[in-house]
């Protein structure tokens, strides 16, 4: 009998996870209290929906929890998630993951308490998103940064401008440049569509291009596309909820952080818990106030309020006042897809960051890491080549990879490779594969 995946919570995170799983032959069961939300998702995705409380034994039994290979408790209620995960494990779920808000739960010394309850993993979308923002600040030229094996290979995203030497060239014309030995263009977003370019693909002005590079050559991507980089020293952050707090904590020891929030009591709470960040009480929608507090001297601007629209508008204002790097948090999934054309350097969604993190538990084969890109309907999967089979007996060109996937990089011990069609995988290689959703079942068969 096919095993189930049970998802408790049909918000953005639960929906995104269910959507990813629809490309596999899984029995997906989605539990939520809101019938209208379930009906909407049921009309879009091939999932079974159950209306009810996911912390109810009766509802969990109705979802055949005893036959679940994975239970994901990702509702907006931390207590519901912990209770549902504990009950699911007791009722027979093979693996359970719970979403939490309390950062104290994630300290290494406290994780054992959850393990003793049977919860295999706990995740905090805010904390995961803060770490993602930190990565984007460190590589401030790029809209996206994904590192593999501690940065041995990196994927970076950047928009081509009209004066880039790559614009109006075919991909095959660019690869004669010696620089492309250590760099490769593996994907691009054009008109909200994700493309895996081939040799005859022309690069266009405003294409959002993703490069893979070894650690030594990441900065040469900037030279290649003629982007002038700038180091980040001072950052203004607006907002005061969990995400703003965890991000300020993540950044305050590396940058000068000024945090502006409109709730006086929350500002006191933040000031007591942050070490070096300057906390200012004020209306962050008032651009004149932000200018008074030093906006025009800032290198970075992070809009992390509860309003997507406020975050986008203030980030655009910050850009107009000379801020080099802007990042806006958006709660609406649809906004993510315009991130490469709206004028804000990076849009980020903590629920999608968390969903991408959870994806590693959903993928078959010898999977070591899974990374998604904001606004891109595709993901990177790092597979371990675990046995000698056709993967190791033929070169990549002969393996008949689907057109919707590409082996972007290979890590072999301390060596890294940007492979071409003649490259041949070896046992224990770590292959980083970029694939559109429809390629996932084929890739899992190849690497299983």
XYZ file of C-alpha atoms in Angstrom:
448
model
C 0.000 0.000 0.000
C 1.310 3.483 -0.881
C 2.293 5.469 2.165
C 0.735 8.842 2.911
C 2.124 12.282 3.569
C -0.101 14.207 5.973
C 0.140 18.005 6.068
C -1.533 19.849 8.948
C -2.177 23.444 7.916
C -3.312 24.680 4.503
C -1.695 28.137 4.617
C 1.048 29.245 2.229
C 3.574 26.802 3.626
C 1.216 23.814 3.584
C -0.039 24.704 0.113
C 3.496 25.057 -1.267
C 4.484 21.664 0.158
C 1.347 20.020 -1.239
C 2.004 21.616 -4.626
C 5.558 20.249 -4.711
C 4.339 16.761 -3.841
C 1.756 16.737 -6.630
C 4.548 15.925 -9.072
C 5.152 12.613 -7.274
C 2.925 9.569 -6.835
C 2.072 10.310 -3.215
C -1.166 10.133 -1.277
C -1.266 13.688 0.094
C -3.726 14.459 2.877
C -4.231 18.085 3.894
C -5.913 18.982 7.210
C -7.246 22.438 8.071
C -10.066 24.062 10.028
C -11.062 26.342 7.137
C -13.411 24.585 4.683
C -13.205 27.379 2.082
C -9.403 27.188 1.977
C -9.547 23.411 1.624
C -12.145 23.599 -1.154
C -9.978 26.099 -3.025
C -6.867 23.908 -2.747
C -8.844 20.749 -3.563
C -9.977 22.325 -6.833
C -6.361 23.136 -7.797
C -4.346 20.171 -6.525
C -4.765 16.417 -6.520
C -4.926 16.057 -2.739
C -7.348 14.653 -0.202
C -8.638 17.311 2.207
C -10.000 16.845 5.728
C -11.756 19.639 7.616
C -10.939 19.576 11.305
C -8.424 20.075 14.108
C -5.103 18.361 13.311
C -4.467 17.930 17.051
C -7.559 15.692 17.250
C -6.923 11.943 17.486
C -10.137 11.295 15.557
C -9.068 13.590 12.694
C -5.554 12.097 12.572
C -7.014 8.592 12.410
C -9.321 9.762 9.624
C -6.160 10.870 7.764
C -4.731 7.322 8.119
C -1.853 8.691 10.157
C -0.744 5.148 11.019
C 0.242 4.738 7.372
C 2.078 8.091 7.016
C 5.728 8.128 6.004
C 5.807 11.809 6.976
C 3.600 14.178 8.971
C 4.206 17.918 8.611
C 2.572 20.072 11.302
C 2.800 23.569 9.779
C -0.301 25.410 11.038
C 0.073 28.956 12.384
C -0.430 27.660 15.952
C 2.747 26.430 17.629
C 0.833 24.511 20.313
C -1.317 22.767 17.707
C 1.773 21.775 15.748
C 3.595 20.297 18.747
C 0.504 18.441 19.961
C -0.362 17.146 16.479
C 3.222 15.981 15.858
C 3.435 14.130 19.191
C 0.074 12.414 18.608
C 0.965 11.558 14.999
C 4.151 9.798 16.102
C 2.288 7.876 18.829
C -0.334 6.851 16.263
C 2.277 5.399 13.896
C 3.629 8.162 11.614
C 7.148 7.240 10.551
C 8.611 10.783 10.687
C 7.122 14.016 12.077
C 8.179 17.656 11.705
C 6.683 20.581 13.632
C 6.780 24.301 12.861
C 7.486 26.499 15.915
C 7.837 30.218 16.671
C 9.749 30.142 19.974
C 13.457 30.506 19.183
C 14.415 28.989 22.567
C 13.098 25.651 21.320
C 15.768 25.621 18.618
C 18.774 25.898 20.917
C 20.803 22.660 20.586
C 20.461 21.860 24.300
C 16.638 22.054 24.040
C 16.131 19.949 20.919
C 16.499 16.757 22.970
C 13.174 17.483 24.712
C 11.362 17.331 21.380
C 13.261 14.216 20.324
C 12.137 12.557 23.561
C 8.551 13.405 22.583
C 9.074 11.670 19.248
C 9.308 14.825 17.103
C 12.042 14.239 14.529
C 12.640 17.875 13.610
C 11.412 21.349 14.548
C 11.702 24.348 12.236
C 11.193 28.092 12.616
C 10.325 29.890 9.352
C 11.488 33.214 10.865
C 14.904 31.845 11.841
C 15.419 30.113 8.498
C 14.413 33.297 6.669
C 16.820 35.387 8.785
C 19.705 33.139 7.786
C 18.655 33.478 4.134
C 18.629 37.287 4.467
C 22.102 37.146 6.040
C 23.403 35.197 3.028
C 21.882 37.764 0.659
C 23.534 40.622 2.550
C 26.955 38.956 2.377
C 26.645 38.589 -1.410
C 24.879 41.909 -1.819
C 25.307 42.170 -5.601
C 23.103 39.146 -6.152
C 19.357 38.663 -5.747
C 19.805 35.007 -4.755
C 22.667 33.073 -3.185
C 22.674 29.309 -2.635
C 25.789 27.607 -1.282
C 26.648 23.915 -1.449
C 29.134 22.132 0.827
C 30.059 25.284 2.712
C 30.483 27.382 -0.422
C 32.600 25.004 -2.540
C 29.993 25.659 -5.224
C 27.607 28.611 -5.260
C 24.582 29.542 -7.336
C 23.975 33.278 -7.692
C 21.206 35.199 -9.453
C 21.655 38.553 -11.200
C 19.659 40.607 -13.726
C 21.338 41.395 -17.056
C 21.315 45.086 -17.931
C 21.485 46.516 -21.439
C 25.240 47.246 -21.276
C 26.177 43.696 -20.230
C 28.483 42.028 -22.789
C 26.262 38.922 -22.541
C 23.102 40.618 -23.839
C 22.004 39.508 -27.341
C 24.557 36.689 -27.414
C 23.816 33.011 -27.774
C 24.882 30.858 -24.862
C 27.195 28.869 -27.162
C 28.968 32.131 -28.156
C 29.791 32.993 -24.543
C 31.380 29.698 -23.545
C 34.516 30.295 -25.641
C 35.594 32.806 -22.978
C 38.110 31.070 -20.620
C 36.175 32.469 -17.641
C 33.417 29.946 -18.390
C 35.640 27.059 -17.293
C 34.669 27.845 -13.695
C 31.288 29.511 -14.301
C 28.170 28.356 -16.098
C 24.737 29.829 -16.791
C 22.288 27.143 -15.719
C 18.899 28.894 -15.684
C 17.156 32.142 -16.475
C 13.820 33.761 -15.727
C 12.166 35.661 -18.592
C 8.582 36.958 -18.494
C 8.008 34.992 -15.246
C 8.977 31.707 -16.976
C 11.919 29.586 -15.835
C 14.096 28.329 -18.700
C 17.035 25.939 -18.747
C 19.043 27.507 -21.577
C 20.698 25.506 -24.335
C 23.500 26.494 -26.720
C 21.144 28.267 -29.141
C 19.390 30.299 -26.398
C 19.895 34.063 -26.765
C 20.434 36.096 -23.590
C 18.289 39.244 -23.436
C 18.243 42.549 -21.580
C 16.426 42.137 -18.216
C 16.839 38.345 -18.191
C 17.364 37.198 -14.609
C 20.261 34.772 -14.949
C 21.523 32.110 -12.529
C 25.216 31.190 -12.570
C 26.941 28.301 -10.839
C 30.531 28.933 -9.843
C 33.318 27.536 -7.716
C 34.247 29.506 -4.616
C 37.136 31.392 -6.265
C 35.130 32.615 -9.233
C 31.900 33.954 -7.674
C 33.122 37.537 -7.789
C 34.104 37.232 -11.460
C 30.378 36.900 -12.254
C 30.026 40.559 -11.261
C 32.833 41.495 -13.646
C 31.295 39.407 -16.391
C 27.949 41.198 -16.258
C 29.554 44.580 -15.394
C 27.813 45.009 -12.061
C 29.623 47.248 -9.591
C 29.510 45.685 -6.151
C 29.429 47.496 -2.824
C 30.213 46.313 0.673
C 27.412 46.528 3.212
C 28.220 48.287 6.490
C 25.009 49.943 7.708
C 21.514 48.469 7.465
C 18.073 49.904 8.241
C 15.383 47.396 9.160
C 11.663 48.174 9.512
C 9.255 45.928 11.407
C 9.222 44.368 14.859
C 7.726 40.866 14.801
C 9.573 37.520 15.044
C 11.191 37.846 11.625
C 12.470 41.377 12.262
C 13.780 40.380 15.694
C 15.567 37.216 14.520
C 17.047 39.089 11.525
C 18.320 41.942 13.711
C 19.932 39.378 16.015
C 21.474 37.589 13.038
C 22.958 40.800 11.578
C 23.756 43.117 14.494
C 27.264 41.802 15.173
C 28.355 42.174 11.541
C 26.631 45.404 10.524
C 25.441 48.645 12.039
C 21.705 47.905 12.397
C 18.990 50.547 12.885
C 15.535 49.054 13.532
C 12.384 51.204 13.186
C 9.026 49.964 14.491
C 5.670 51.634 15.175
C 4.735 49.883 18.452
C 6.246 51.520 21.542
C 5.976 48.507 23.895
C 7.430 46.159 21.294
C 10.322 48.601 20.756
C 11.102 48.380 24.485
C 11.013 44.587 24.278
C 13.354 44.615 21.258
C 15.777 47.112 22.831
C 16.104 44.905 25.928
C 16.951 41.806 23.881
C 19.177 43.177 21.118
C 22.849 43.823 21.881
C 24.058 46.525 19.503
C 21.120 47.351 17.197
C 19.657 50.850 17.565
C 15.869 50.564 18.109
C 13.739 53.581 17.132
C 10.017 54.019 17.787
C 8.328 55.682 14.831
C 6.077 55.328 11.797
C 8.106 53.351 9.261
C 5.668 54.351 6.485
C 6.865 57.960 6.890
C 9.802 58.222 4.497
C 10.816 61.601 5.981
C 11.227 59.958 9.390
C 13.404 57.241 7.827
C 15.534 59.932 6.151
C 15.904 61.711 9.514
C 17.090 58.425 11.029
C 19.770 58.032 8.371
C 18.156 56.221 5.433
C 20.361 57.990 2.868
C 23.528 56.826 4.658
C 22.449 53.176 4.627
C 23.927 50.470 2.375
C 21.079 48.030 2.982
C 17.330 48.284 3.678
C 15.229 45.372 4.970
C 11.448 45.778 4.945
C 10.106 43.062 7.264
C 6.728 44.415 8.431
C 3.475 42.422 8.313
C 2.338 44.233 5.163
C 3.697 43.063 1.792
C 2.593 46.304 0.145
C 4.314 48.470 2.773
C 7.486 46.393 2.397
C 7.562 46.762 -1.382
C 6.757 50.500 -1.410
C 9.262 51.425 1.318
C 11.958 49.311 -0.378
C 11.362 51.125 -3.660
C 11.558 54.450 -1.795
C 14.820 53.360 -0.170
C 16.181 52.473 -3.606
C 15.222 55.928 -4.854
C 17.172 57.460 -1.939
C 20.368 55.698 -2.927
C 20.297 52.523 -0.810
C 22.338 49.854 -2.614
C 20.654 46.622 -1.424
C 16.930 46.279 -0.672
C 15.111 43.160 0.538
C 11.349 43.037 1.127
C 9.432 40.268 2.844
C 6.140 39.399 1.148
C 3.427 37.147 2.506
C 1.638 36.731 -0.805
C 2.976 33.915 -2.986
C 2.000 35.741 -6.171
C 4.351 38.654 -5.411
C 7.369 36.321 -5.412
C 6.955 35.774 -9.159
C 7.488 39.463 -9.923
C 10.615 39.714 -7.798
C 12.963 39.929 -10.763
C 11.200 42.842 -12.469
C 9.680 45.020 -9.755
C 12.774 47.052 -8.793
C 13.361 45.612 -5.312
C 16.627 43.636 -5.263
C 15.199 40.589 -3.484
C 11.727 39.527 -2.382
C 11.575 36.794 0.229
C 8.805 34.765 1.865
C 9.558 32.989 5.133
C 6.955 30.278 4.549
C 8.442 29.360 1.183
C 11.957 29.402 2.660
C 10.740 26.949 5.304
C 8.900 24.823 2.728
C 12.083 24.559 0.653
C 13.958 23.519 3.796
C 11.400 20.788 4.478
C 11.674 19.549 0.868
C 14.743 17.470 1.717
C 12.459 15.171 3.710
C 10.190 14.703 0.697
C 12.703 13.636 -1.938
C 13.689 10.058 -2.639
C 17.141 8.930 -3.755
C 20.382 9.722 -1.964
C 19.482 13.335 -1.288
C 21.842 15.481 0.781
C 20.342 18.953 0.292
C 17.436 20.689 -1.415
C 17.335 24.408 -2.237
C 14.642 26.434 -3.959
C 14.890 29.871 -5.564
C 12.328 32.571 -4.817
C 10.040 33.142 -7.772
C 11.411 30.161 -9.697
C 9.351 27.018 -10.205
C 12.365 24.734 -9.908
C 14.852 23.585 -7.302
C 18.393 22.360 -6.767
C 18.851 18.875 -5.364
C 22.225 17.578 -4.203
C 22.378 13.822 -4.816
C 25.016 11.391 -3.594
C 26.117 8.862 -6.238
C 25.920 5.818 -3.981
C 26.451 2.853 -6.307
C 28.119 1.927 -9.555
C 25.419 1.801 -12.221
C 24.714 3.552 -15.501
C 25.308 6.919 -13.813
C 28.996 6.007 -13.437
C 29.393 4.011 -16.663
C 28.347 6.676 -19.167
C 29.096 10.341 -19.713
C 26.352 12.858 -18.932
C 25.402 13.306 -22.583
C 24.626 9.578 -22.863
C 22.426 9.457 -19.759
C 19.484 11.151 -21.527
C 18.682 13.608 -18.768
C 15.287 15.274 -19.267
C 15.412 18.674 -21.021
C 13.884 20.148 -17.881
C 16.958 19.289 -15.773
C 20.710 19.869 -15.805
C 23.668 18.626 -13.754
C 24.906 22.049 -12.663
C 27.940 21.039 -10.601
C 29.777 18.104 -9.064
C 31.734 17.946 -5.792
C 34.308 15.139 -5.575
C 36.098 15.266 -2.238
C 37.892 18.619 -2.214
C 37.581 19.024 -6.000
C 34.695 20.826 -7.702
C 33.611 20.551 -11.332
C 31.293 22.506 -13.629
C 30.564 19.525 -15.903
C 29.986 19.414 -19.652
C 28.404 16.609 -21.673
C 31.611 14.550 -21.662
C 31.852 14.516 -17.860
C 31.452 11.136 -16.151
C 30.227 10.752 -12.582
C 32.071 8.567 -10.076
C 31.050 6.702 -6.935
C 30.561 9.083 -3.948
C 30.323 12.174 -6.172
C 27.893 14.819 -4.977
C 25.901 15.922 -8.026
C 24.020 19.221 -7.842
C 21.039 18.956 -10.191
C 18.753 21.819 -11.183
C 15.329 20.653 -12.316
C 11.853 21.871 -13.100
C 9.081 20.048 -11.181
C 8.212 17.668 -14.021
C 11.792 16.303 -13.992
C 11.665 15.203 -10.342
C 10.318 11.628 -10.778
C 12.868 10.883 -13.552
C 15.764 12.276 -11.495
C 14.765 10.197 -8.480
C 14.816 7.033 -10.595
C 18.256 7.927 -11.994
C 19.785 8.604 -8.585
C 17.927 5.996 -6.524
